[in-house]
Amino acid sequence: MTGPASDPTRRLMPVLRLAPAKLNLTLAVIGRRPDGFHVLHSVFAPLALADRLSLGPAAGGPDTLHVAGFDAGPVGDNLVLRAIVATRFAVGGGWPGGPRPAPSLAARLEKHIPVAAGLAGGSSDAAAAMDGALEAWGAELAPDVRHAIAARLGSDVPFFLAGGPALVEGRGESVVPLLGLGTGPGVVLVTPAIPVATPEVFAVFDGLGGRGSGSTRMSSAHLAEELRSGLSAADLVARAGALTVANDLLQSALVLVPELVPFRRALSHLLARPIGLSGSGPTLWALYPSEAEAAVAADAVRVAVGDGRLPAPGSAAPFVTATRILTGRHEEKEP
Ligand code: C5P
């Protein structure tokens, strides 16, 4: 581990990071831990849809954060600031009498990923902030230390340190890359303007008996195996019917937000595709062989929402976009 104190005169370099959204292609809940967290078996896929994080030198004093785009709530609660503080502490600048703390950072975050949407934008921002802060300071941390910090910041954060689709197990801390997916399949995302709190969805899940289905677990294990050994985008799309029901939180999200039931049905009818739910929702997704085909479908959704053929629940028009699954490490972290 190299602390920033190794070169205190070094000028802090501005750093840019893309923080991708994620999609849960499957989500099996296979148990509950004594601390209340749930044990998962889930195939996560990162998306080209991403927040942009820039880090530069701050004037001194505490780290600062400016957020543009989607409203991410109070800046003081933002995981970006917590990630920078935790990373600074780990590189050795947090102890009285220790080396000089790593310099304060001015962070600017462009939120392109809807918030409280099941896309883990906040967790991805946190992973990007850890990685970006280390680069800005010219510091390094051993992978196991990074992983431990990420897991403390949130269940979904370790996934974003890996890059590419992965099998995520445990509370989220076990991440095994699955790098067998061919050129990035296209995805249409439709996020109704109804923020959904993940703990509430898990609470409904527990209230309904707290048991995931065996078929979700089997679909999840099967997909992980296929993504390990090699799967084309077309083959993934062909499995969409099974994948869109392989989410043990789907029922609970629909109980919590009943308006999603007719909306999901109408969206499926409009696109003539099975429609999945990402994580605890409310983002709905459909798979396409390419991003270009997803873009045509996203346009069709926007038009149908606009002319009233697809009435959307929520306080405003839904967020609709076309994106693609990022398939591996080679896909960039920097814009
Ligand atoms: O870890 P994170 O703060 O992102 O989790 C948000 C909430 O989601 C937790 O408070 C918990 O209610 C729920 N959760 C869970 N089991 C997981 C991950 C999240 O119960 N594996």
Coordinates of C-alpha atoms and ligand atoms in Angstrom, one line a residue:
M1 CA 0.0 0.0 0.0
T2 CA 1.4 3.4 -0.9
G3 CA 0.1 6.5 0.9
P4 CA -0.1 9.9 -0.6
A5 CA 2.5 11.1 1.9
S6 CA 5.1 9.4 -0.3
D7 CA 4.9 12.5 -2.5
P8 CA 3.4 15.3 -0.6
T9 CA 4.4 17.9 -3.2
R10 CA 2.8 16.1 -6.0
R11 CA 0.1 18.2 -7.8
L12 CA -3.3 16.6 -7.5
M13 CA -4.4 15.4 -10.9
P14 CA -8.0 16.0 -12.0
V15 CA -9.6 12.6 -12.5
L16 CA -12.7 11.5 -14.5
R17 CA -14.6 8.3 -13.9
L18 CA -17.7 6.8 -15.5
A19 CA -19.9 5.1 -12.9
P20 CA -22.1 2.5 -14.8
A21 CA -25.6 1.5 -13.8
K22 CA -26.4 -2.2 -13.2
L23 CA -29.1 -4.5 -14.2
N24 CA -30.0 -7.6 -12.3
L25 CA -30.6 -10.3 -15.0
T26 CA -31.6 -12.7 -12.2
L27 CA -32.1 -12.1 -8.5
A28 CA -32.7 -15.1 -6.2
V29 CA -33.1 -14.5 -2.4
I30 CA -31.9 -17.6 -0.8
G31 CA -31.9 -16.8 2.9
R32 CA -31.8 -14.2 5.6
R33 CA -28.8 -13.4 7.8
P34 CA -29.0 -12.8 11.5
D35 CA -28.2 -9.1 10.9
G36 CA -31.3 -8.8 8.7
F37 CA -29.6 -8.7 5.4
H38 CA -30.6 -11.2 2.8
V39 CA -28.4 -13.8 1.1
L40 CA -28.5 -13.4 -2.6
H41 CA -27.6 -15.3 -5.8
S42 CA -27.8 -12.7 -8.6
V43 CA -26.4 -12.1 -12.0
F44 CA -25.4 -8.4 -12.2
A45 CA -24.6 -6.7 -15.5
P46 CA -23.1 -3.2 -15.8
L47 CA -24.7 -0.9 -18.3
A48 CA -23.3 1.8 -20.6
L49 CA -25.7 4.2 -18.9
A50 CA -23.4 5.9 -16.4
D51 CA -23.0 8.8 -14.0
R52 CA -19.9 10.9 -14.6
L53 CA -17.7 11.8 -11.6
S54 CA -14.9 14.3 -11.7
L55 CA -12.5 14.8 -8.8
G56 CA -10.1 17.8 -8.5
P57 CA -8.3 19.7 -5.8
A58 CA -10.5 21.4 -3.2
A59 CA -9.6 24.8 -1.7
G60 CA -8.8 23.1 1.6
G61 CA -11.1 22.1 4.4
P62 CA -13.6 19.3 3.9
D63 CA -14.2 17.5 0.6
T64 CA -16.9 19.1 -1.4
L65 CA -19.6 17.6 -3.8
H66 CA -21.6 19.3 -6.4
V67 CA -24.4 17.2 -8.0
A68 CA -26.1 18.0 -11.4
G69 CA -28.8 16.0 -13.2
F70 CA -31.1 13.7 -11.2
D71 CA -31.8 14.8 -7.6
A72 CA -29.7 12.5 -5.4
G73 CA -30.9 13.9 -2.1
P74 CA -28.8 15.7 0.6
V75 CA -25.2 16.1 -0.4
G76 CA -24.0 15.2 3.1
D77 CA -25.6 11.8 2.8
N78 CA -24.0 11.1 -0.6
L79 CA -21.9 7.9 -0.8
V80 CA -19.3 9.8 -2.9
L81 CA -18.2 11.8 0.1
R82 CA -18.4 8.8 2.4
A83 CA -16.3 6.8 -0.1
I84 CA -13.6 9.5 -0.3
V85 CA -13.4 9.8 3.5
A86 CA -13.2 6.0 4.0
T87 CA -10.5 5.7 1.3
R88 CA -8.5 8.6 2.8
F89 CA -8.6 6.8 6.1
A90 CA -7.4 3.6 4.6
V91 CA -4.4 5.1 2.8
G92 CA -3.2 6.2 6.2
G93 CA -4.1 9.8 6.7
G94 CA -6.7 9.4 9.3
W95 CA -4.7 8.9 12.5
P96 CA -3.5 11.6 14.9
G97 CA 0.2 11.8 14.6
G98 CA 0.2 9.8 11.4
P99 CA 1.2 11.0 7.9
R100 CA -0.4 14.1 6.5
P101 CA -4.0 13.2 5.3
A102 CA -4.5 13.0 1.6
P103 CA -5.7 16.4 0.3
S104 CA -9.3 17.3 0.2
L105 CA -11.1 16.7 -3.0
A106 CA -13.8 18.7 -4.9
A107 CA -16.1 16.2 -6.5
R108 CA -18.6 16.9 -9.3
L109 CA -21.2 14.3 -10.1
E110 CA -23.4 14.3 -13.1
K111 CA -26.3 12.0 -12.3
H112 CA -27.6 10.3 -15.5
I113 CA -28.8 7.3 -13.6
P114 CA -32.2 7.6 -11.9
V115 CA -32.1 7.6 -8.2
A116 CA -33.8 4.9 -6.0
A117 CA -34.6 3.0 -9.2
G118 CA -33.0 -0.4 -8.7
L119 CA -30.0 0.6 -10.9
A120 CA -27.5 1.0 -8.0
G121 CA -26.3 4.4 -9.3
G122 CA -25.3 5.6 -5.8
S123 CA -23.3 2.4 -5.2
S124 CA -21.5 2.8 -8.5
D125 CA -20.7 6.4 -7.7
A126 CA -19.1 5.2 -4.4
A127 CA -16.9 2.7 -6.2
A128 CA -15.9 5.3 -8.8
A129 CA -15.1 7.7 -6.0
M130 CA -12.8 5.2 -4.3
D131 CA -11.0 4.4 -7.5
G132 CA -10.8 8.0 -8.6
A133 CA -9.6 9.3 -5.2
L134 CA -6.8 6.8 -5.2
E135 CA -5.7 8.0 -8.6
A136 CA -6.0 11.6 -7.7
W137 CA -3.7 11.1 -4.7
G138 CA -1.3 8.8 -6.5
A139 CA -2.1 6.2 -3.8
E140 CA -2.9 2.5 -3.9
L141 CA -4.7 0.0 -1.8
A142 CA -4.5 -3.8 -1.9
P143 CA -7.5 -5.4 -3.6
D144 CA -8.7 -6.9 -0.3
V145 CA -8.6 -3.6 1.4
R146 CA -10.6 -1.9 -1.4
H147 CA -13.1 -4.7 -1.3
A148 CA -13.6 -4.4 2.5
I149 CA -14.1 -0.6 2.2
A150 CA -16.6 -1.2 -0.7
A151 CA -18.6 -3.8 1.3
R152 CA -18.9 -1.4 4.2
L153 CA -20.2 1.4 2.0
G154 CA -23.1 -0.8 0.7
S155 CA -24.1 -4.2 -0.5
D156 CA -23.8 -3.4 -4.2
V157 CA -20.5 -1.5 -4.1
P158 CA -18.1 -4.5 -4.4
F159 CA -19.7 -5.5 -7.7
F160 CA -18.6 -2.2 -9.3
L161 CA -14.9 -2.8 -8.4
A162 CA -14.8 -5.8 -10.7
G163 CA -16.0 -4.6 -14.1
G164 CA -18.2 -6.7 -16.4
P165 CA -21.1 -9.1 -15.6
A166 CA -20.7 -11.1 -12.4
L167 CA -22.3 -13.6 -10.2
V168 CA -23.0 -11.8 -6.9
E169 CA -23.6 -13.8 -3.8
G170 CA -23.9 -13.4 0.0
R171 CA -25.0 -10.0 1.0
G172 CA -23.3 -8.7 -2.2
E173 CA -19.7 -9.2 -1.1
S174 CA -19.0 -12.3 -3.1
V175 CA -18.4 -11.2 -6.8
V176 CA -17.3 -13.7 -9.4
P177 CA -16.8 -12.2 -12.9
L178 CA -18.7 -13.9 -15.8
L179 CA -16.9 -12.8 -18.9
G180 CA -18.4 -15.0 -21.5
L181 CA -21.0 -12.6 -23.0
G182 CA -20.6 -11.6 -26.7
T183 CA -21.1 -8.0 -28.0
G184 CA -23.1 -6.0 -25.6
P185 CA -26.8 -6.8 -25.8
G186 CA -29.2 -3.8 -26.0
V187 CA -31.4 -2.8 -23.2
V188 CA -34.5 -0.6 -22.9
L189 CA -34.9 0.9 -19.4
V190 CA -38.2 2.4 -18.3
T191 CA -38.2 4.0 -14.8
P192 CA -41.5 5.3 -13.6
A193 CA -41.2 8.4 -11.4
I194 CA -41.9 6.5 -8.2
P195 CA -38.9 6.2 -6.0
V196 CA -38.7 2.8 -4.3
A197 CA -36.8 2.2 -1.1
T198 CA -35.0 -1.1 -1.2
P199 CA -35.5 -1.9 2.5
E200 CA -39.3 -1.5 2.0
V201 CA -39.3 -4.1 -0.7
F202 CA -37.3 -6.5 1.4
A203 CA -39.7 -5.9 4.3
V204 CA -42.6 -6.8 2.1
F205 CA -40.7 -9.9 0.9
D206 CA -40.2 -10.9 4.5
G207 CA -43.9 -10.2 5.3
L208 CA -44.9 -12.5 2.4
G209 CA -43.0 -15.4 4.0
G210 CA -39.5 -14.5 3.0
R211 CA -39.0 -17.5 0.7
G212 CA -37.5 -17.2 -2.7
S213 CA -38.6 -19.6 -5.4
G214 CA -36.6 -22.6 -6.4
S215 CA -37.0 -21.9 -10.1
T216 CA -35.5 -18.4 -9.7
R217 CA -32.5 -19.9 -8.0
M218 CA -32.2 -22.5 -10.8
S219 CA -32.5 -19.8 -13.5
S220 CA -29.9 -17.8 -11.8
A221 CA -27.4 -20.7 -11.5
H222 CA -28.1 -21.7 -15.1
L223 CA -27.5 -18.2 -16.5
A224 CA -24.3 -17.8 -14.4
E225 CA -23.0 -21.1 -15.9
E226 CA -23.9 -20.0 -19.4
L227 CA -22.3 -16.6 -19.0
R228 CA -19.2 -18.3 -17.7
S229 CA -18.9 -20.6 -20.7
G230 CA -19.9 -18.2 -23.5
L231 CA -23.3 -16.7 -24.6
S232 CA -24.1 -14.5 -27.6
A233 CA -26.3 -11.4 -27.2
A234 CA -29.0 -13.2 -29.3
D235 CA -28.9 -16.2 -27.0
L236 CA -29.3 -14.0 -24.0
V237 CA -32.3 -12.3 -25.6
A238 CA -33.8 -15.7 -26.4
R239 CA -33.7 -16.4 -22.6
A240 CA -35.5 -13.2 -21.7
G241 CA -38.8 -15.0 -20.9
A242 CA -37.2 -17.0 -18.1
L243 CA -35.0 -14.2 -16.9
T244 CA -37.7 -11.6 -16.6
V245 CA -39.5 -13.7 -14.0
A246 CA -36.3 -14.8 -12.2
N247 CA -36.4 -12.0 -9.6
D248 CA -37.6 -13.0 -6.2
L249 CA -38.3 -9.3 -5.3
L250 CA -40.7 -8.8 -8.3
Q251 CA -43.8 -9.9 -6.4
S252 CA -42.9 -7.7 -3.4
A253 CA -42.2 -4.7 -5.6
L254 CA -45.6 -5.2 -7.3
V255 CA -47.3 -5.4 -3.9
L256 CA -45.6 -2.2 -2.8
V257 CA -46.2 -0.3 -6.0
P258 CA -49.4 -1.9 -7.5
E259 CA -49.5 0.6 -10.4
L260 CA -46.5 -1.3 -11.8
V261 CA -48.7 -4.3 -12.5
P262 CA -50.8 -2.8 -15.4
F263 CA -47.8 -0.7 -16.5
R264 CA -45.5 -3.7 -16.9
R265 CA -48.3 -5.5 -18.8
A266 CA -48.9 -2.6 -21.1
L267 CA -45.2 -2.1 -21.7
S268 CA -44.8 -5.8 -22.6
H269 CA -47.8 -5.5 -24.9
L270 CA -46.4 -2.4 -26.7
L271 CA -42.9 -3.9 -27.1
A272 CA -44.1 -7.5 -27.7
R273 CA -41.3 -8.6 -25.2
P274 CA -41.1 -10.0 -21.7
I275 CA -40.4 -7.2 -19.2
G276 CA -38.1 -7.6 -16.2
L277 CA -37.6 -5.6 -13.0
S278 CA -34.1 -4.5 -12.0
G279 CA -33.3 -5.2 -8.4
S280 CA -36.1 -3.9 -6.1
G281 CA -37.4 -1.7 -8.9
P282 CA -39.1 0.3 -10.1
T283 CA -37.0 0.2 -13.3
L284 CA -38.4 -2.2 -15.9
W285 CA -36.2 -3.6 -18.7
A286 CA -36.4 -5.4 -22.0
L287 CA -33.5 -7.0 -23.9
Y288 CA -32.5 -6.5 -27.5
P289 CA -29.8 -8.0 -29.7
S290 CA -28.2 -4.6 -30.1
E291 CA -28.3 -1.1 -28.7
A292 CA -29.6 0.2 -32.1
E293 CA -32.7 -2.0 -31.8
A294 CA -33.1 -1.0 -28.2
A295 CA -33.0 2.7 -29.4
V296 CA -35.9 2.1 -31.8
A297 CA -37.9 0.5 -29.0
A298 CA -37.2 3.3 -26.6
D299 CA -38.5 5.8 -29.1
A300 CA -41.7 3.8 -29.4
V301 CA -42.1 3.9 -25.6
R302 CA -41.6 7.7 -25.5
V303 CA -44.1 8.2 -28.3
A304 CA -46.7 5.9 -26.7
V305 CA -46.2 7.7 -23.3
G306 CA -46.5 11.1 -25.0
D307 CA -49.7 10.3 -26.9
G308 CA -51.4 8.6 -24.0
R309 CA -51.4 5.0 -25.4
L310 CA -49.0 4.0 -22.5
P311 CA -50.3 5.7 -19.4
A312 CA -47.4 5.8 -17.0
P313 CA -47.7 5.8 -13.2
G314 CA -45.7 8.3 -11.1
S315 CA -45.4 12.0 -10.4
A316 CA -43.9 12.8 -13.9
A317 CA -43.1 11.1 -17.2
P318 CA -41.0 8.0 -16.8
F319 CA -37.3 8.0 -17.6
V320 CA -36.9 6.0 -20.9
T321 CA -33.5 5.2 -22.4
A322 CA -31.7 2.7 -24.6
T323 CA -28.4 1.4 -23.4
R324 CA -26.2 -1.8 -23.6
I325 CA -24.7 -4.3 -21.3
L326 CA -20.9 -3.8 -20.8
T327 CA -19.4 -7.1 -21.3
G328 CA -16.0 -6.9 -19.7
R329 CA -13.0 -5.3 -18.2
H330 CA -11.8 -3.7 -21.5
E331 CA -14.8 -1.4 -21.4
E332 CA -13.5 1.9 -20.1
K333 CA -13.8 3.5 -16.7
E334 CA -12.7 6.9 -18.0
P335 CA -14.9 8.9 -20.4
Ligands
C5P1 O1 -26.3 -2.4 1.7 P1 -27.3 -1.4 1.3 O2 -27.2 -0.2 2.3 O3 -27.2 -0.9 -0.1 O4 -28.7 -2.1 1.5 C1 -29.9 -1.4 1.5 C2 -31.0 -2.2 2.1 O5 -31.3 -3.3 1.3 C3 -30.6 -2.8 3.4 O6 -30.9 -1.9 4.5 C4 -31.5 -4.0 3.5 O7 -32.8 -3.7 3.9 C5 -31.6 -4.4 2.1 N1 -30.7 -5.5 1.6 C6 -30.8 -6.8 2.1 N2 -30.0 -7.8 1.7 C7 -29.0 -7.5 0.9 C8 -28.8 -6.2 0.3 C9 -29.7 -5.2 0.8 O8 -31.7 -7.0 2.9 N3 -28.2 -8.5 0.5

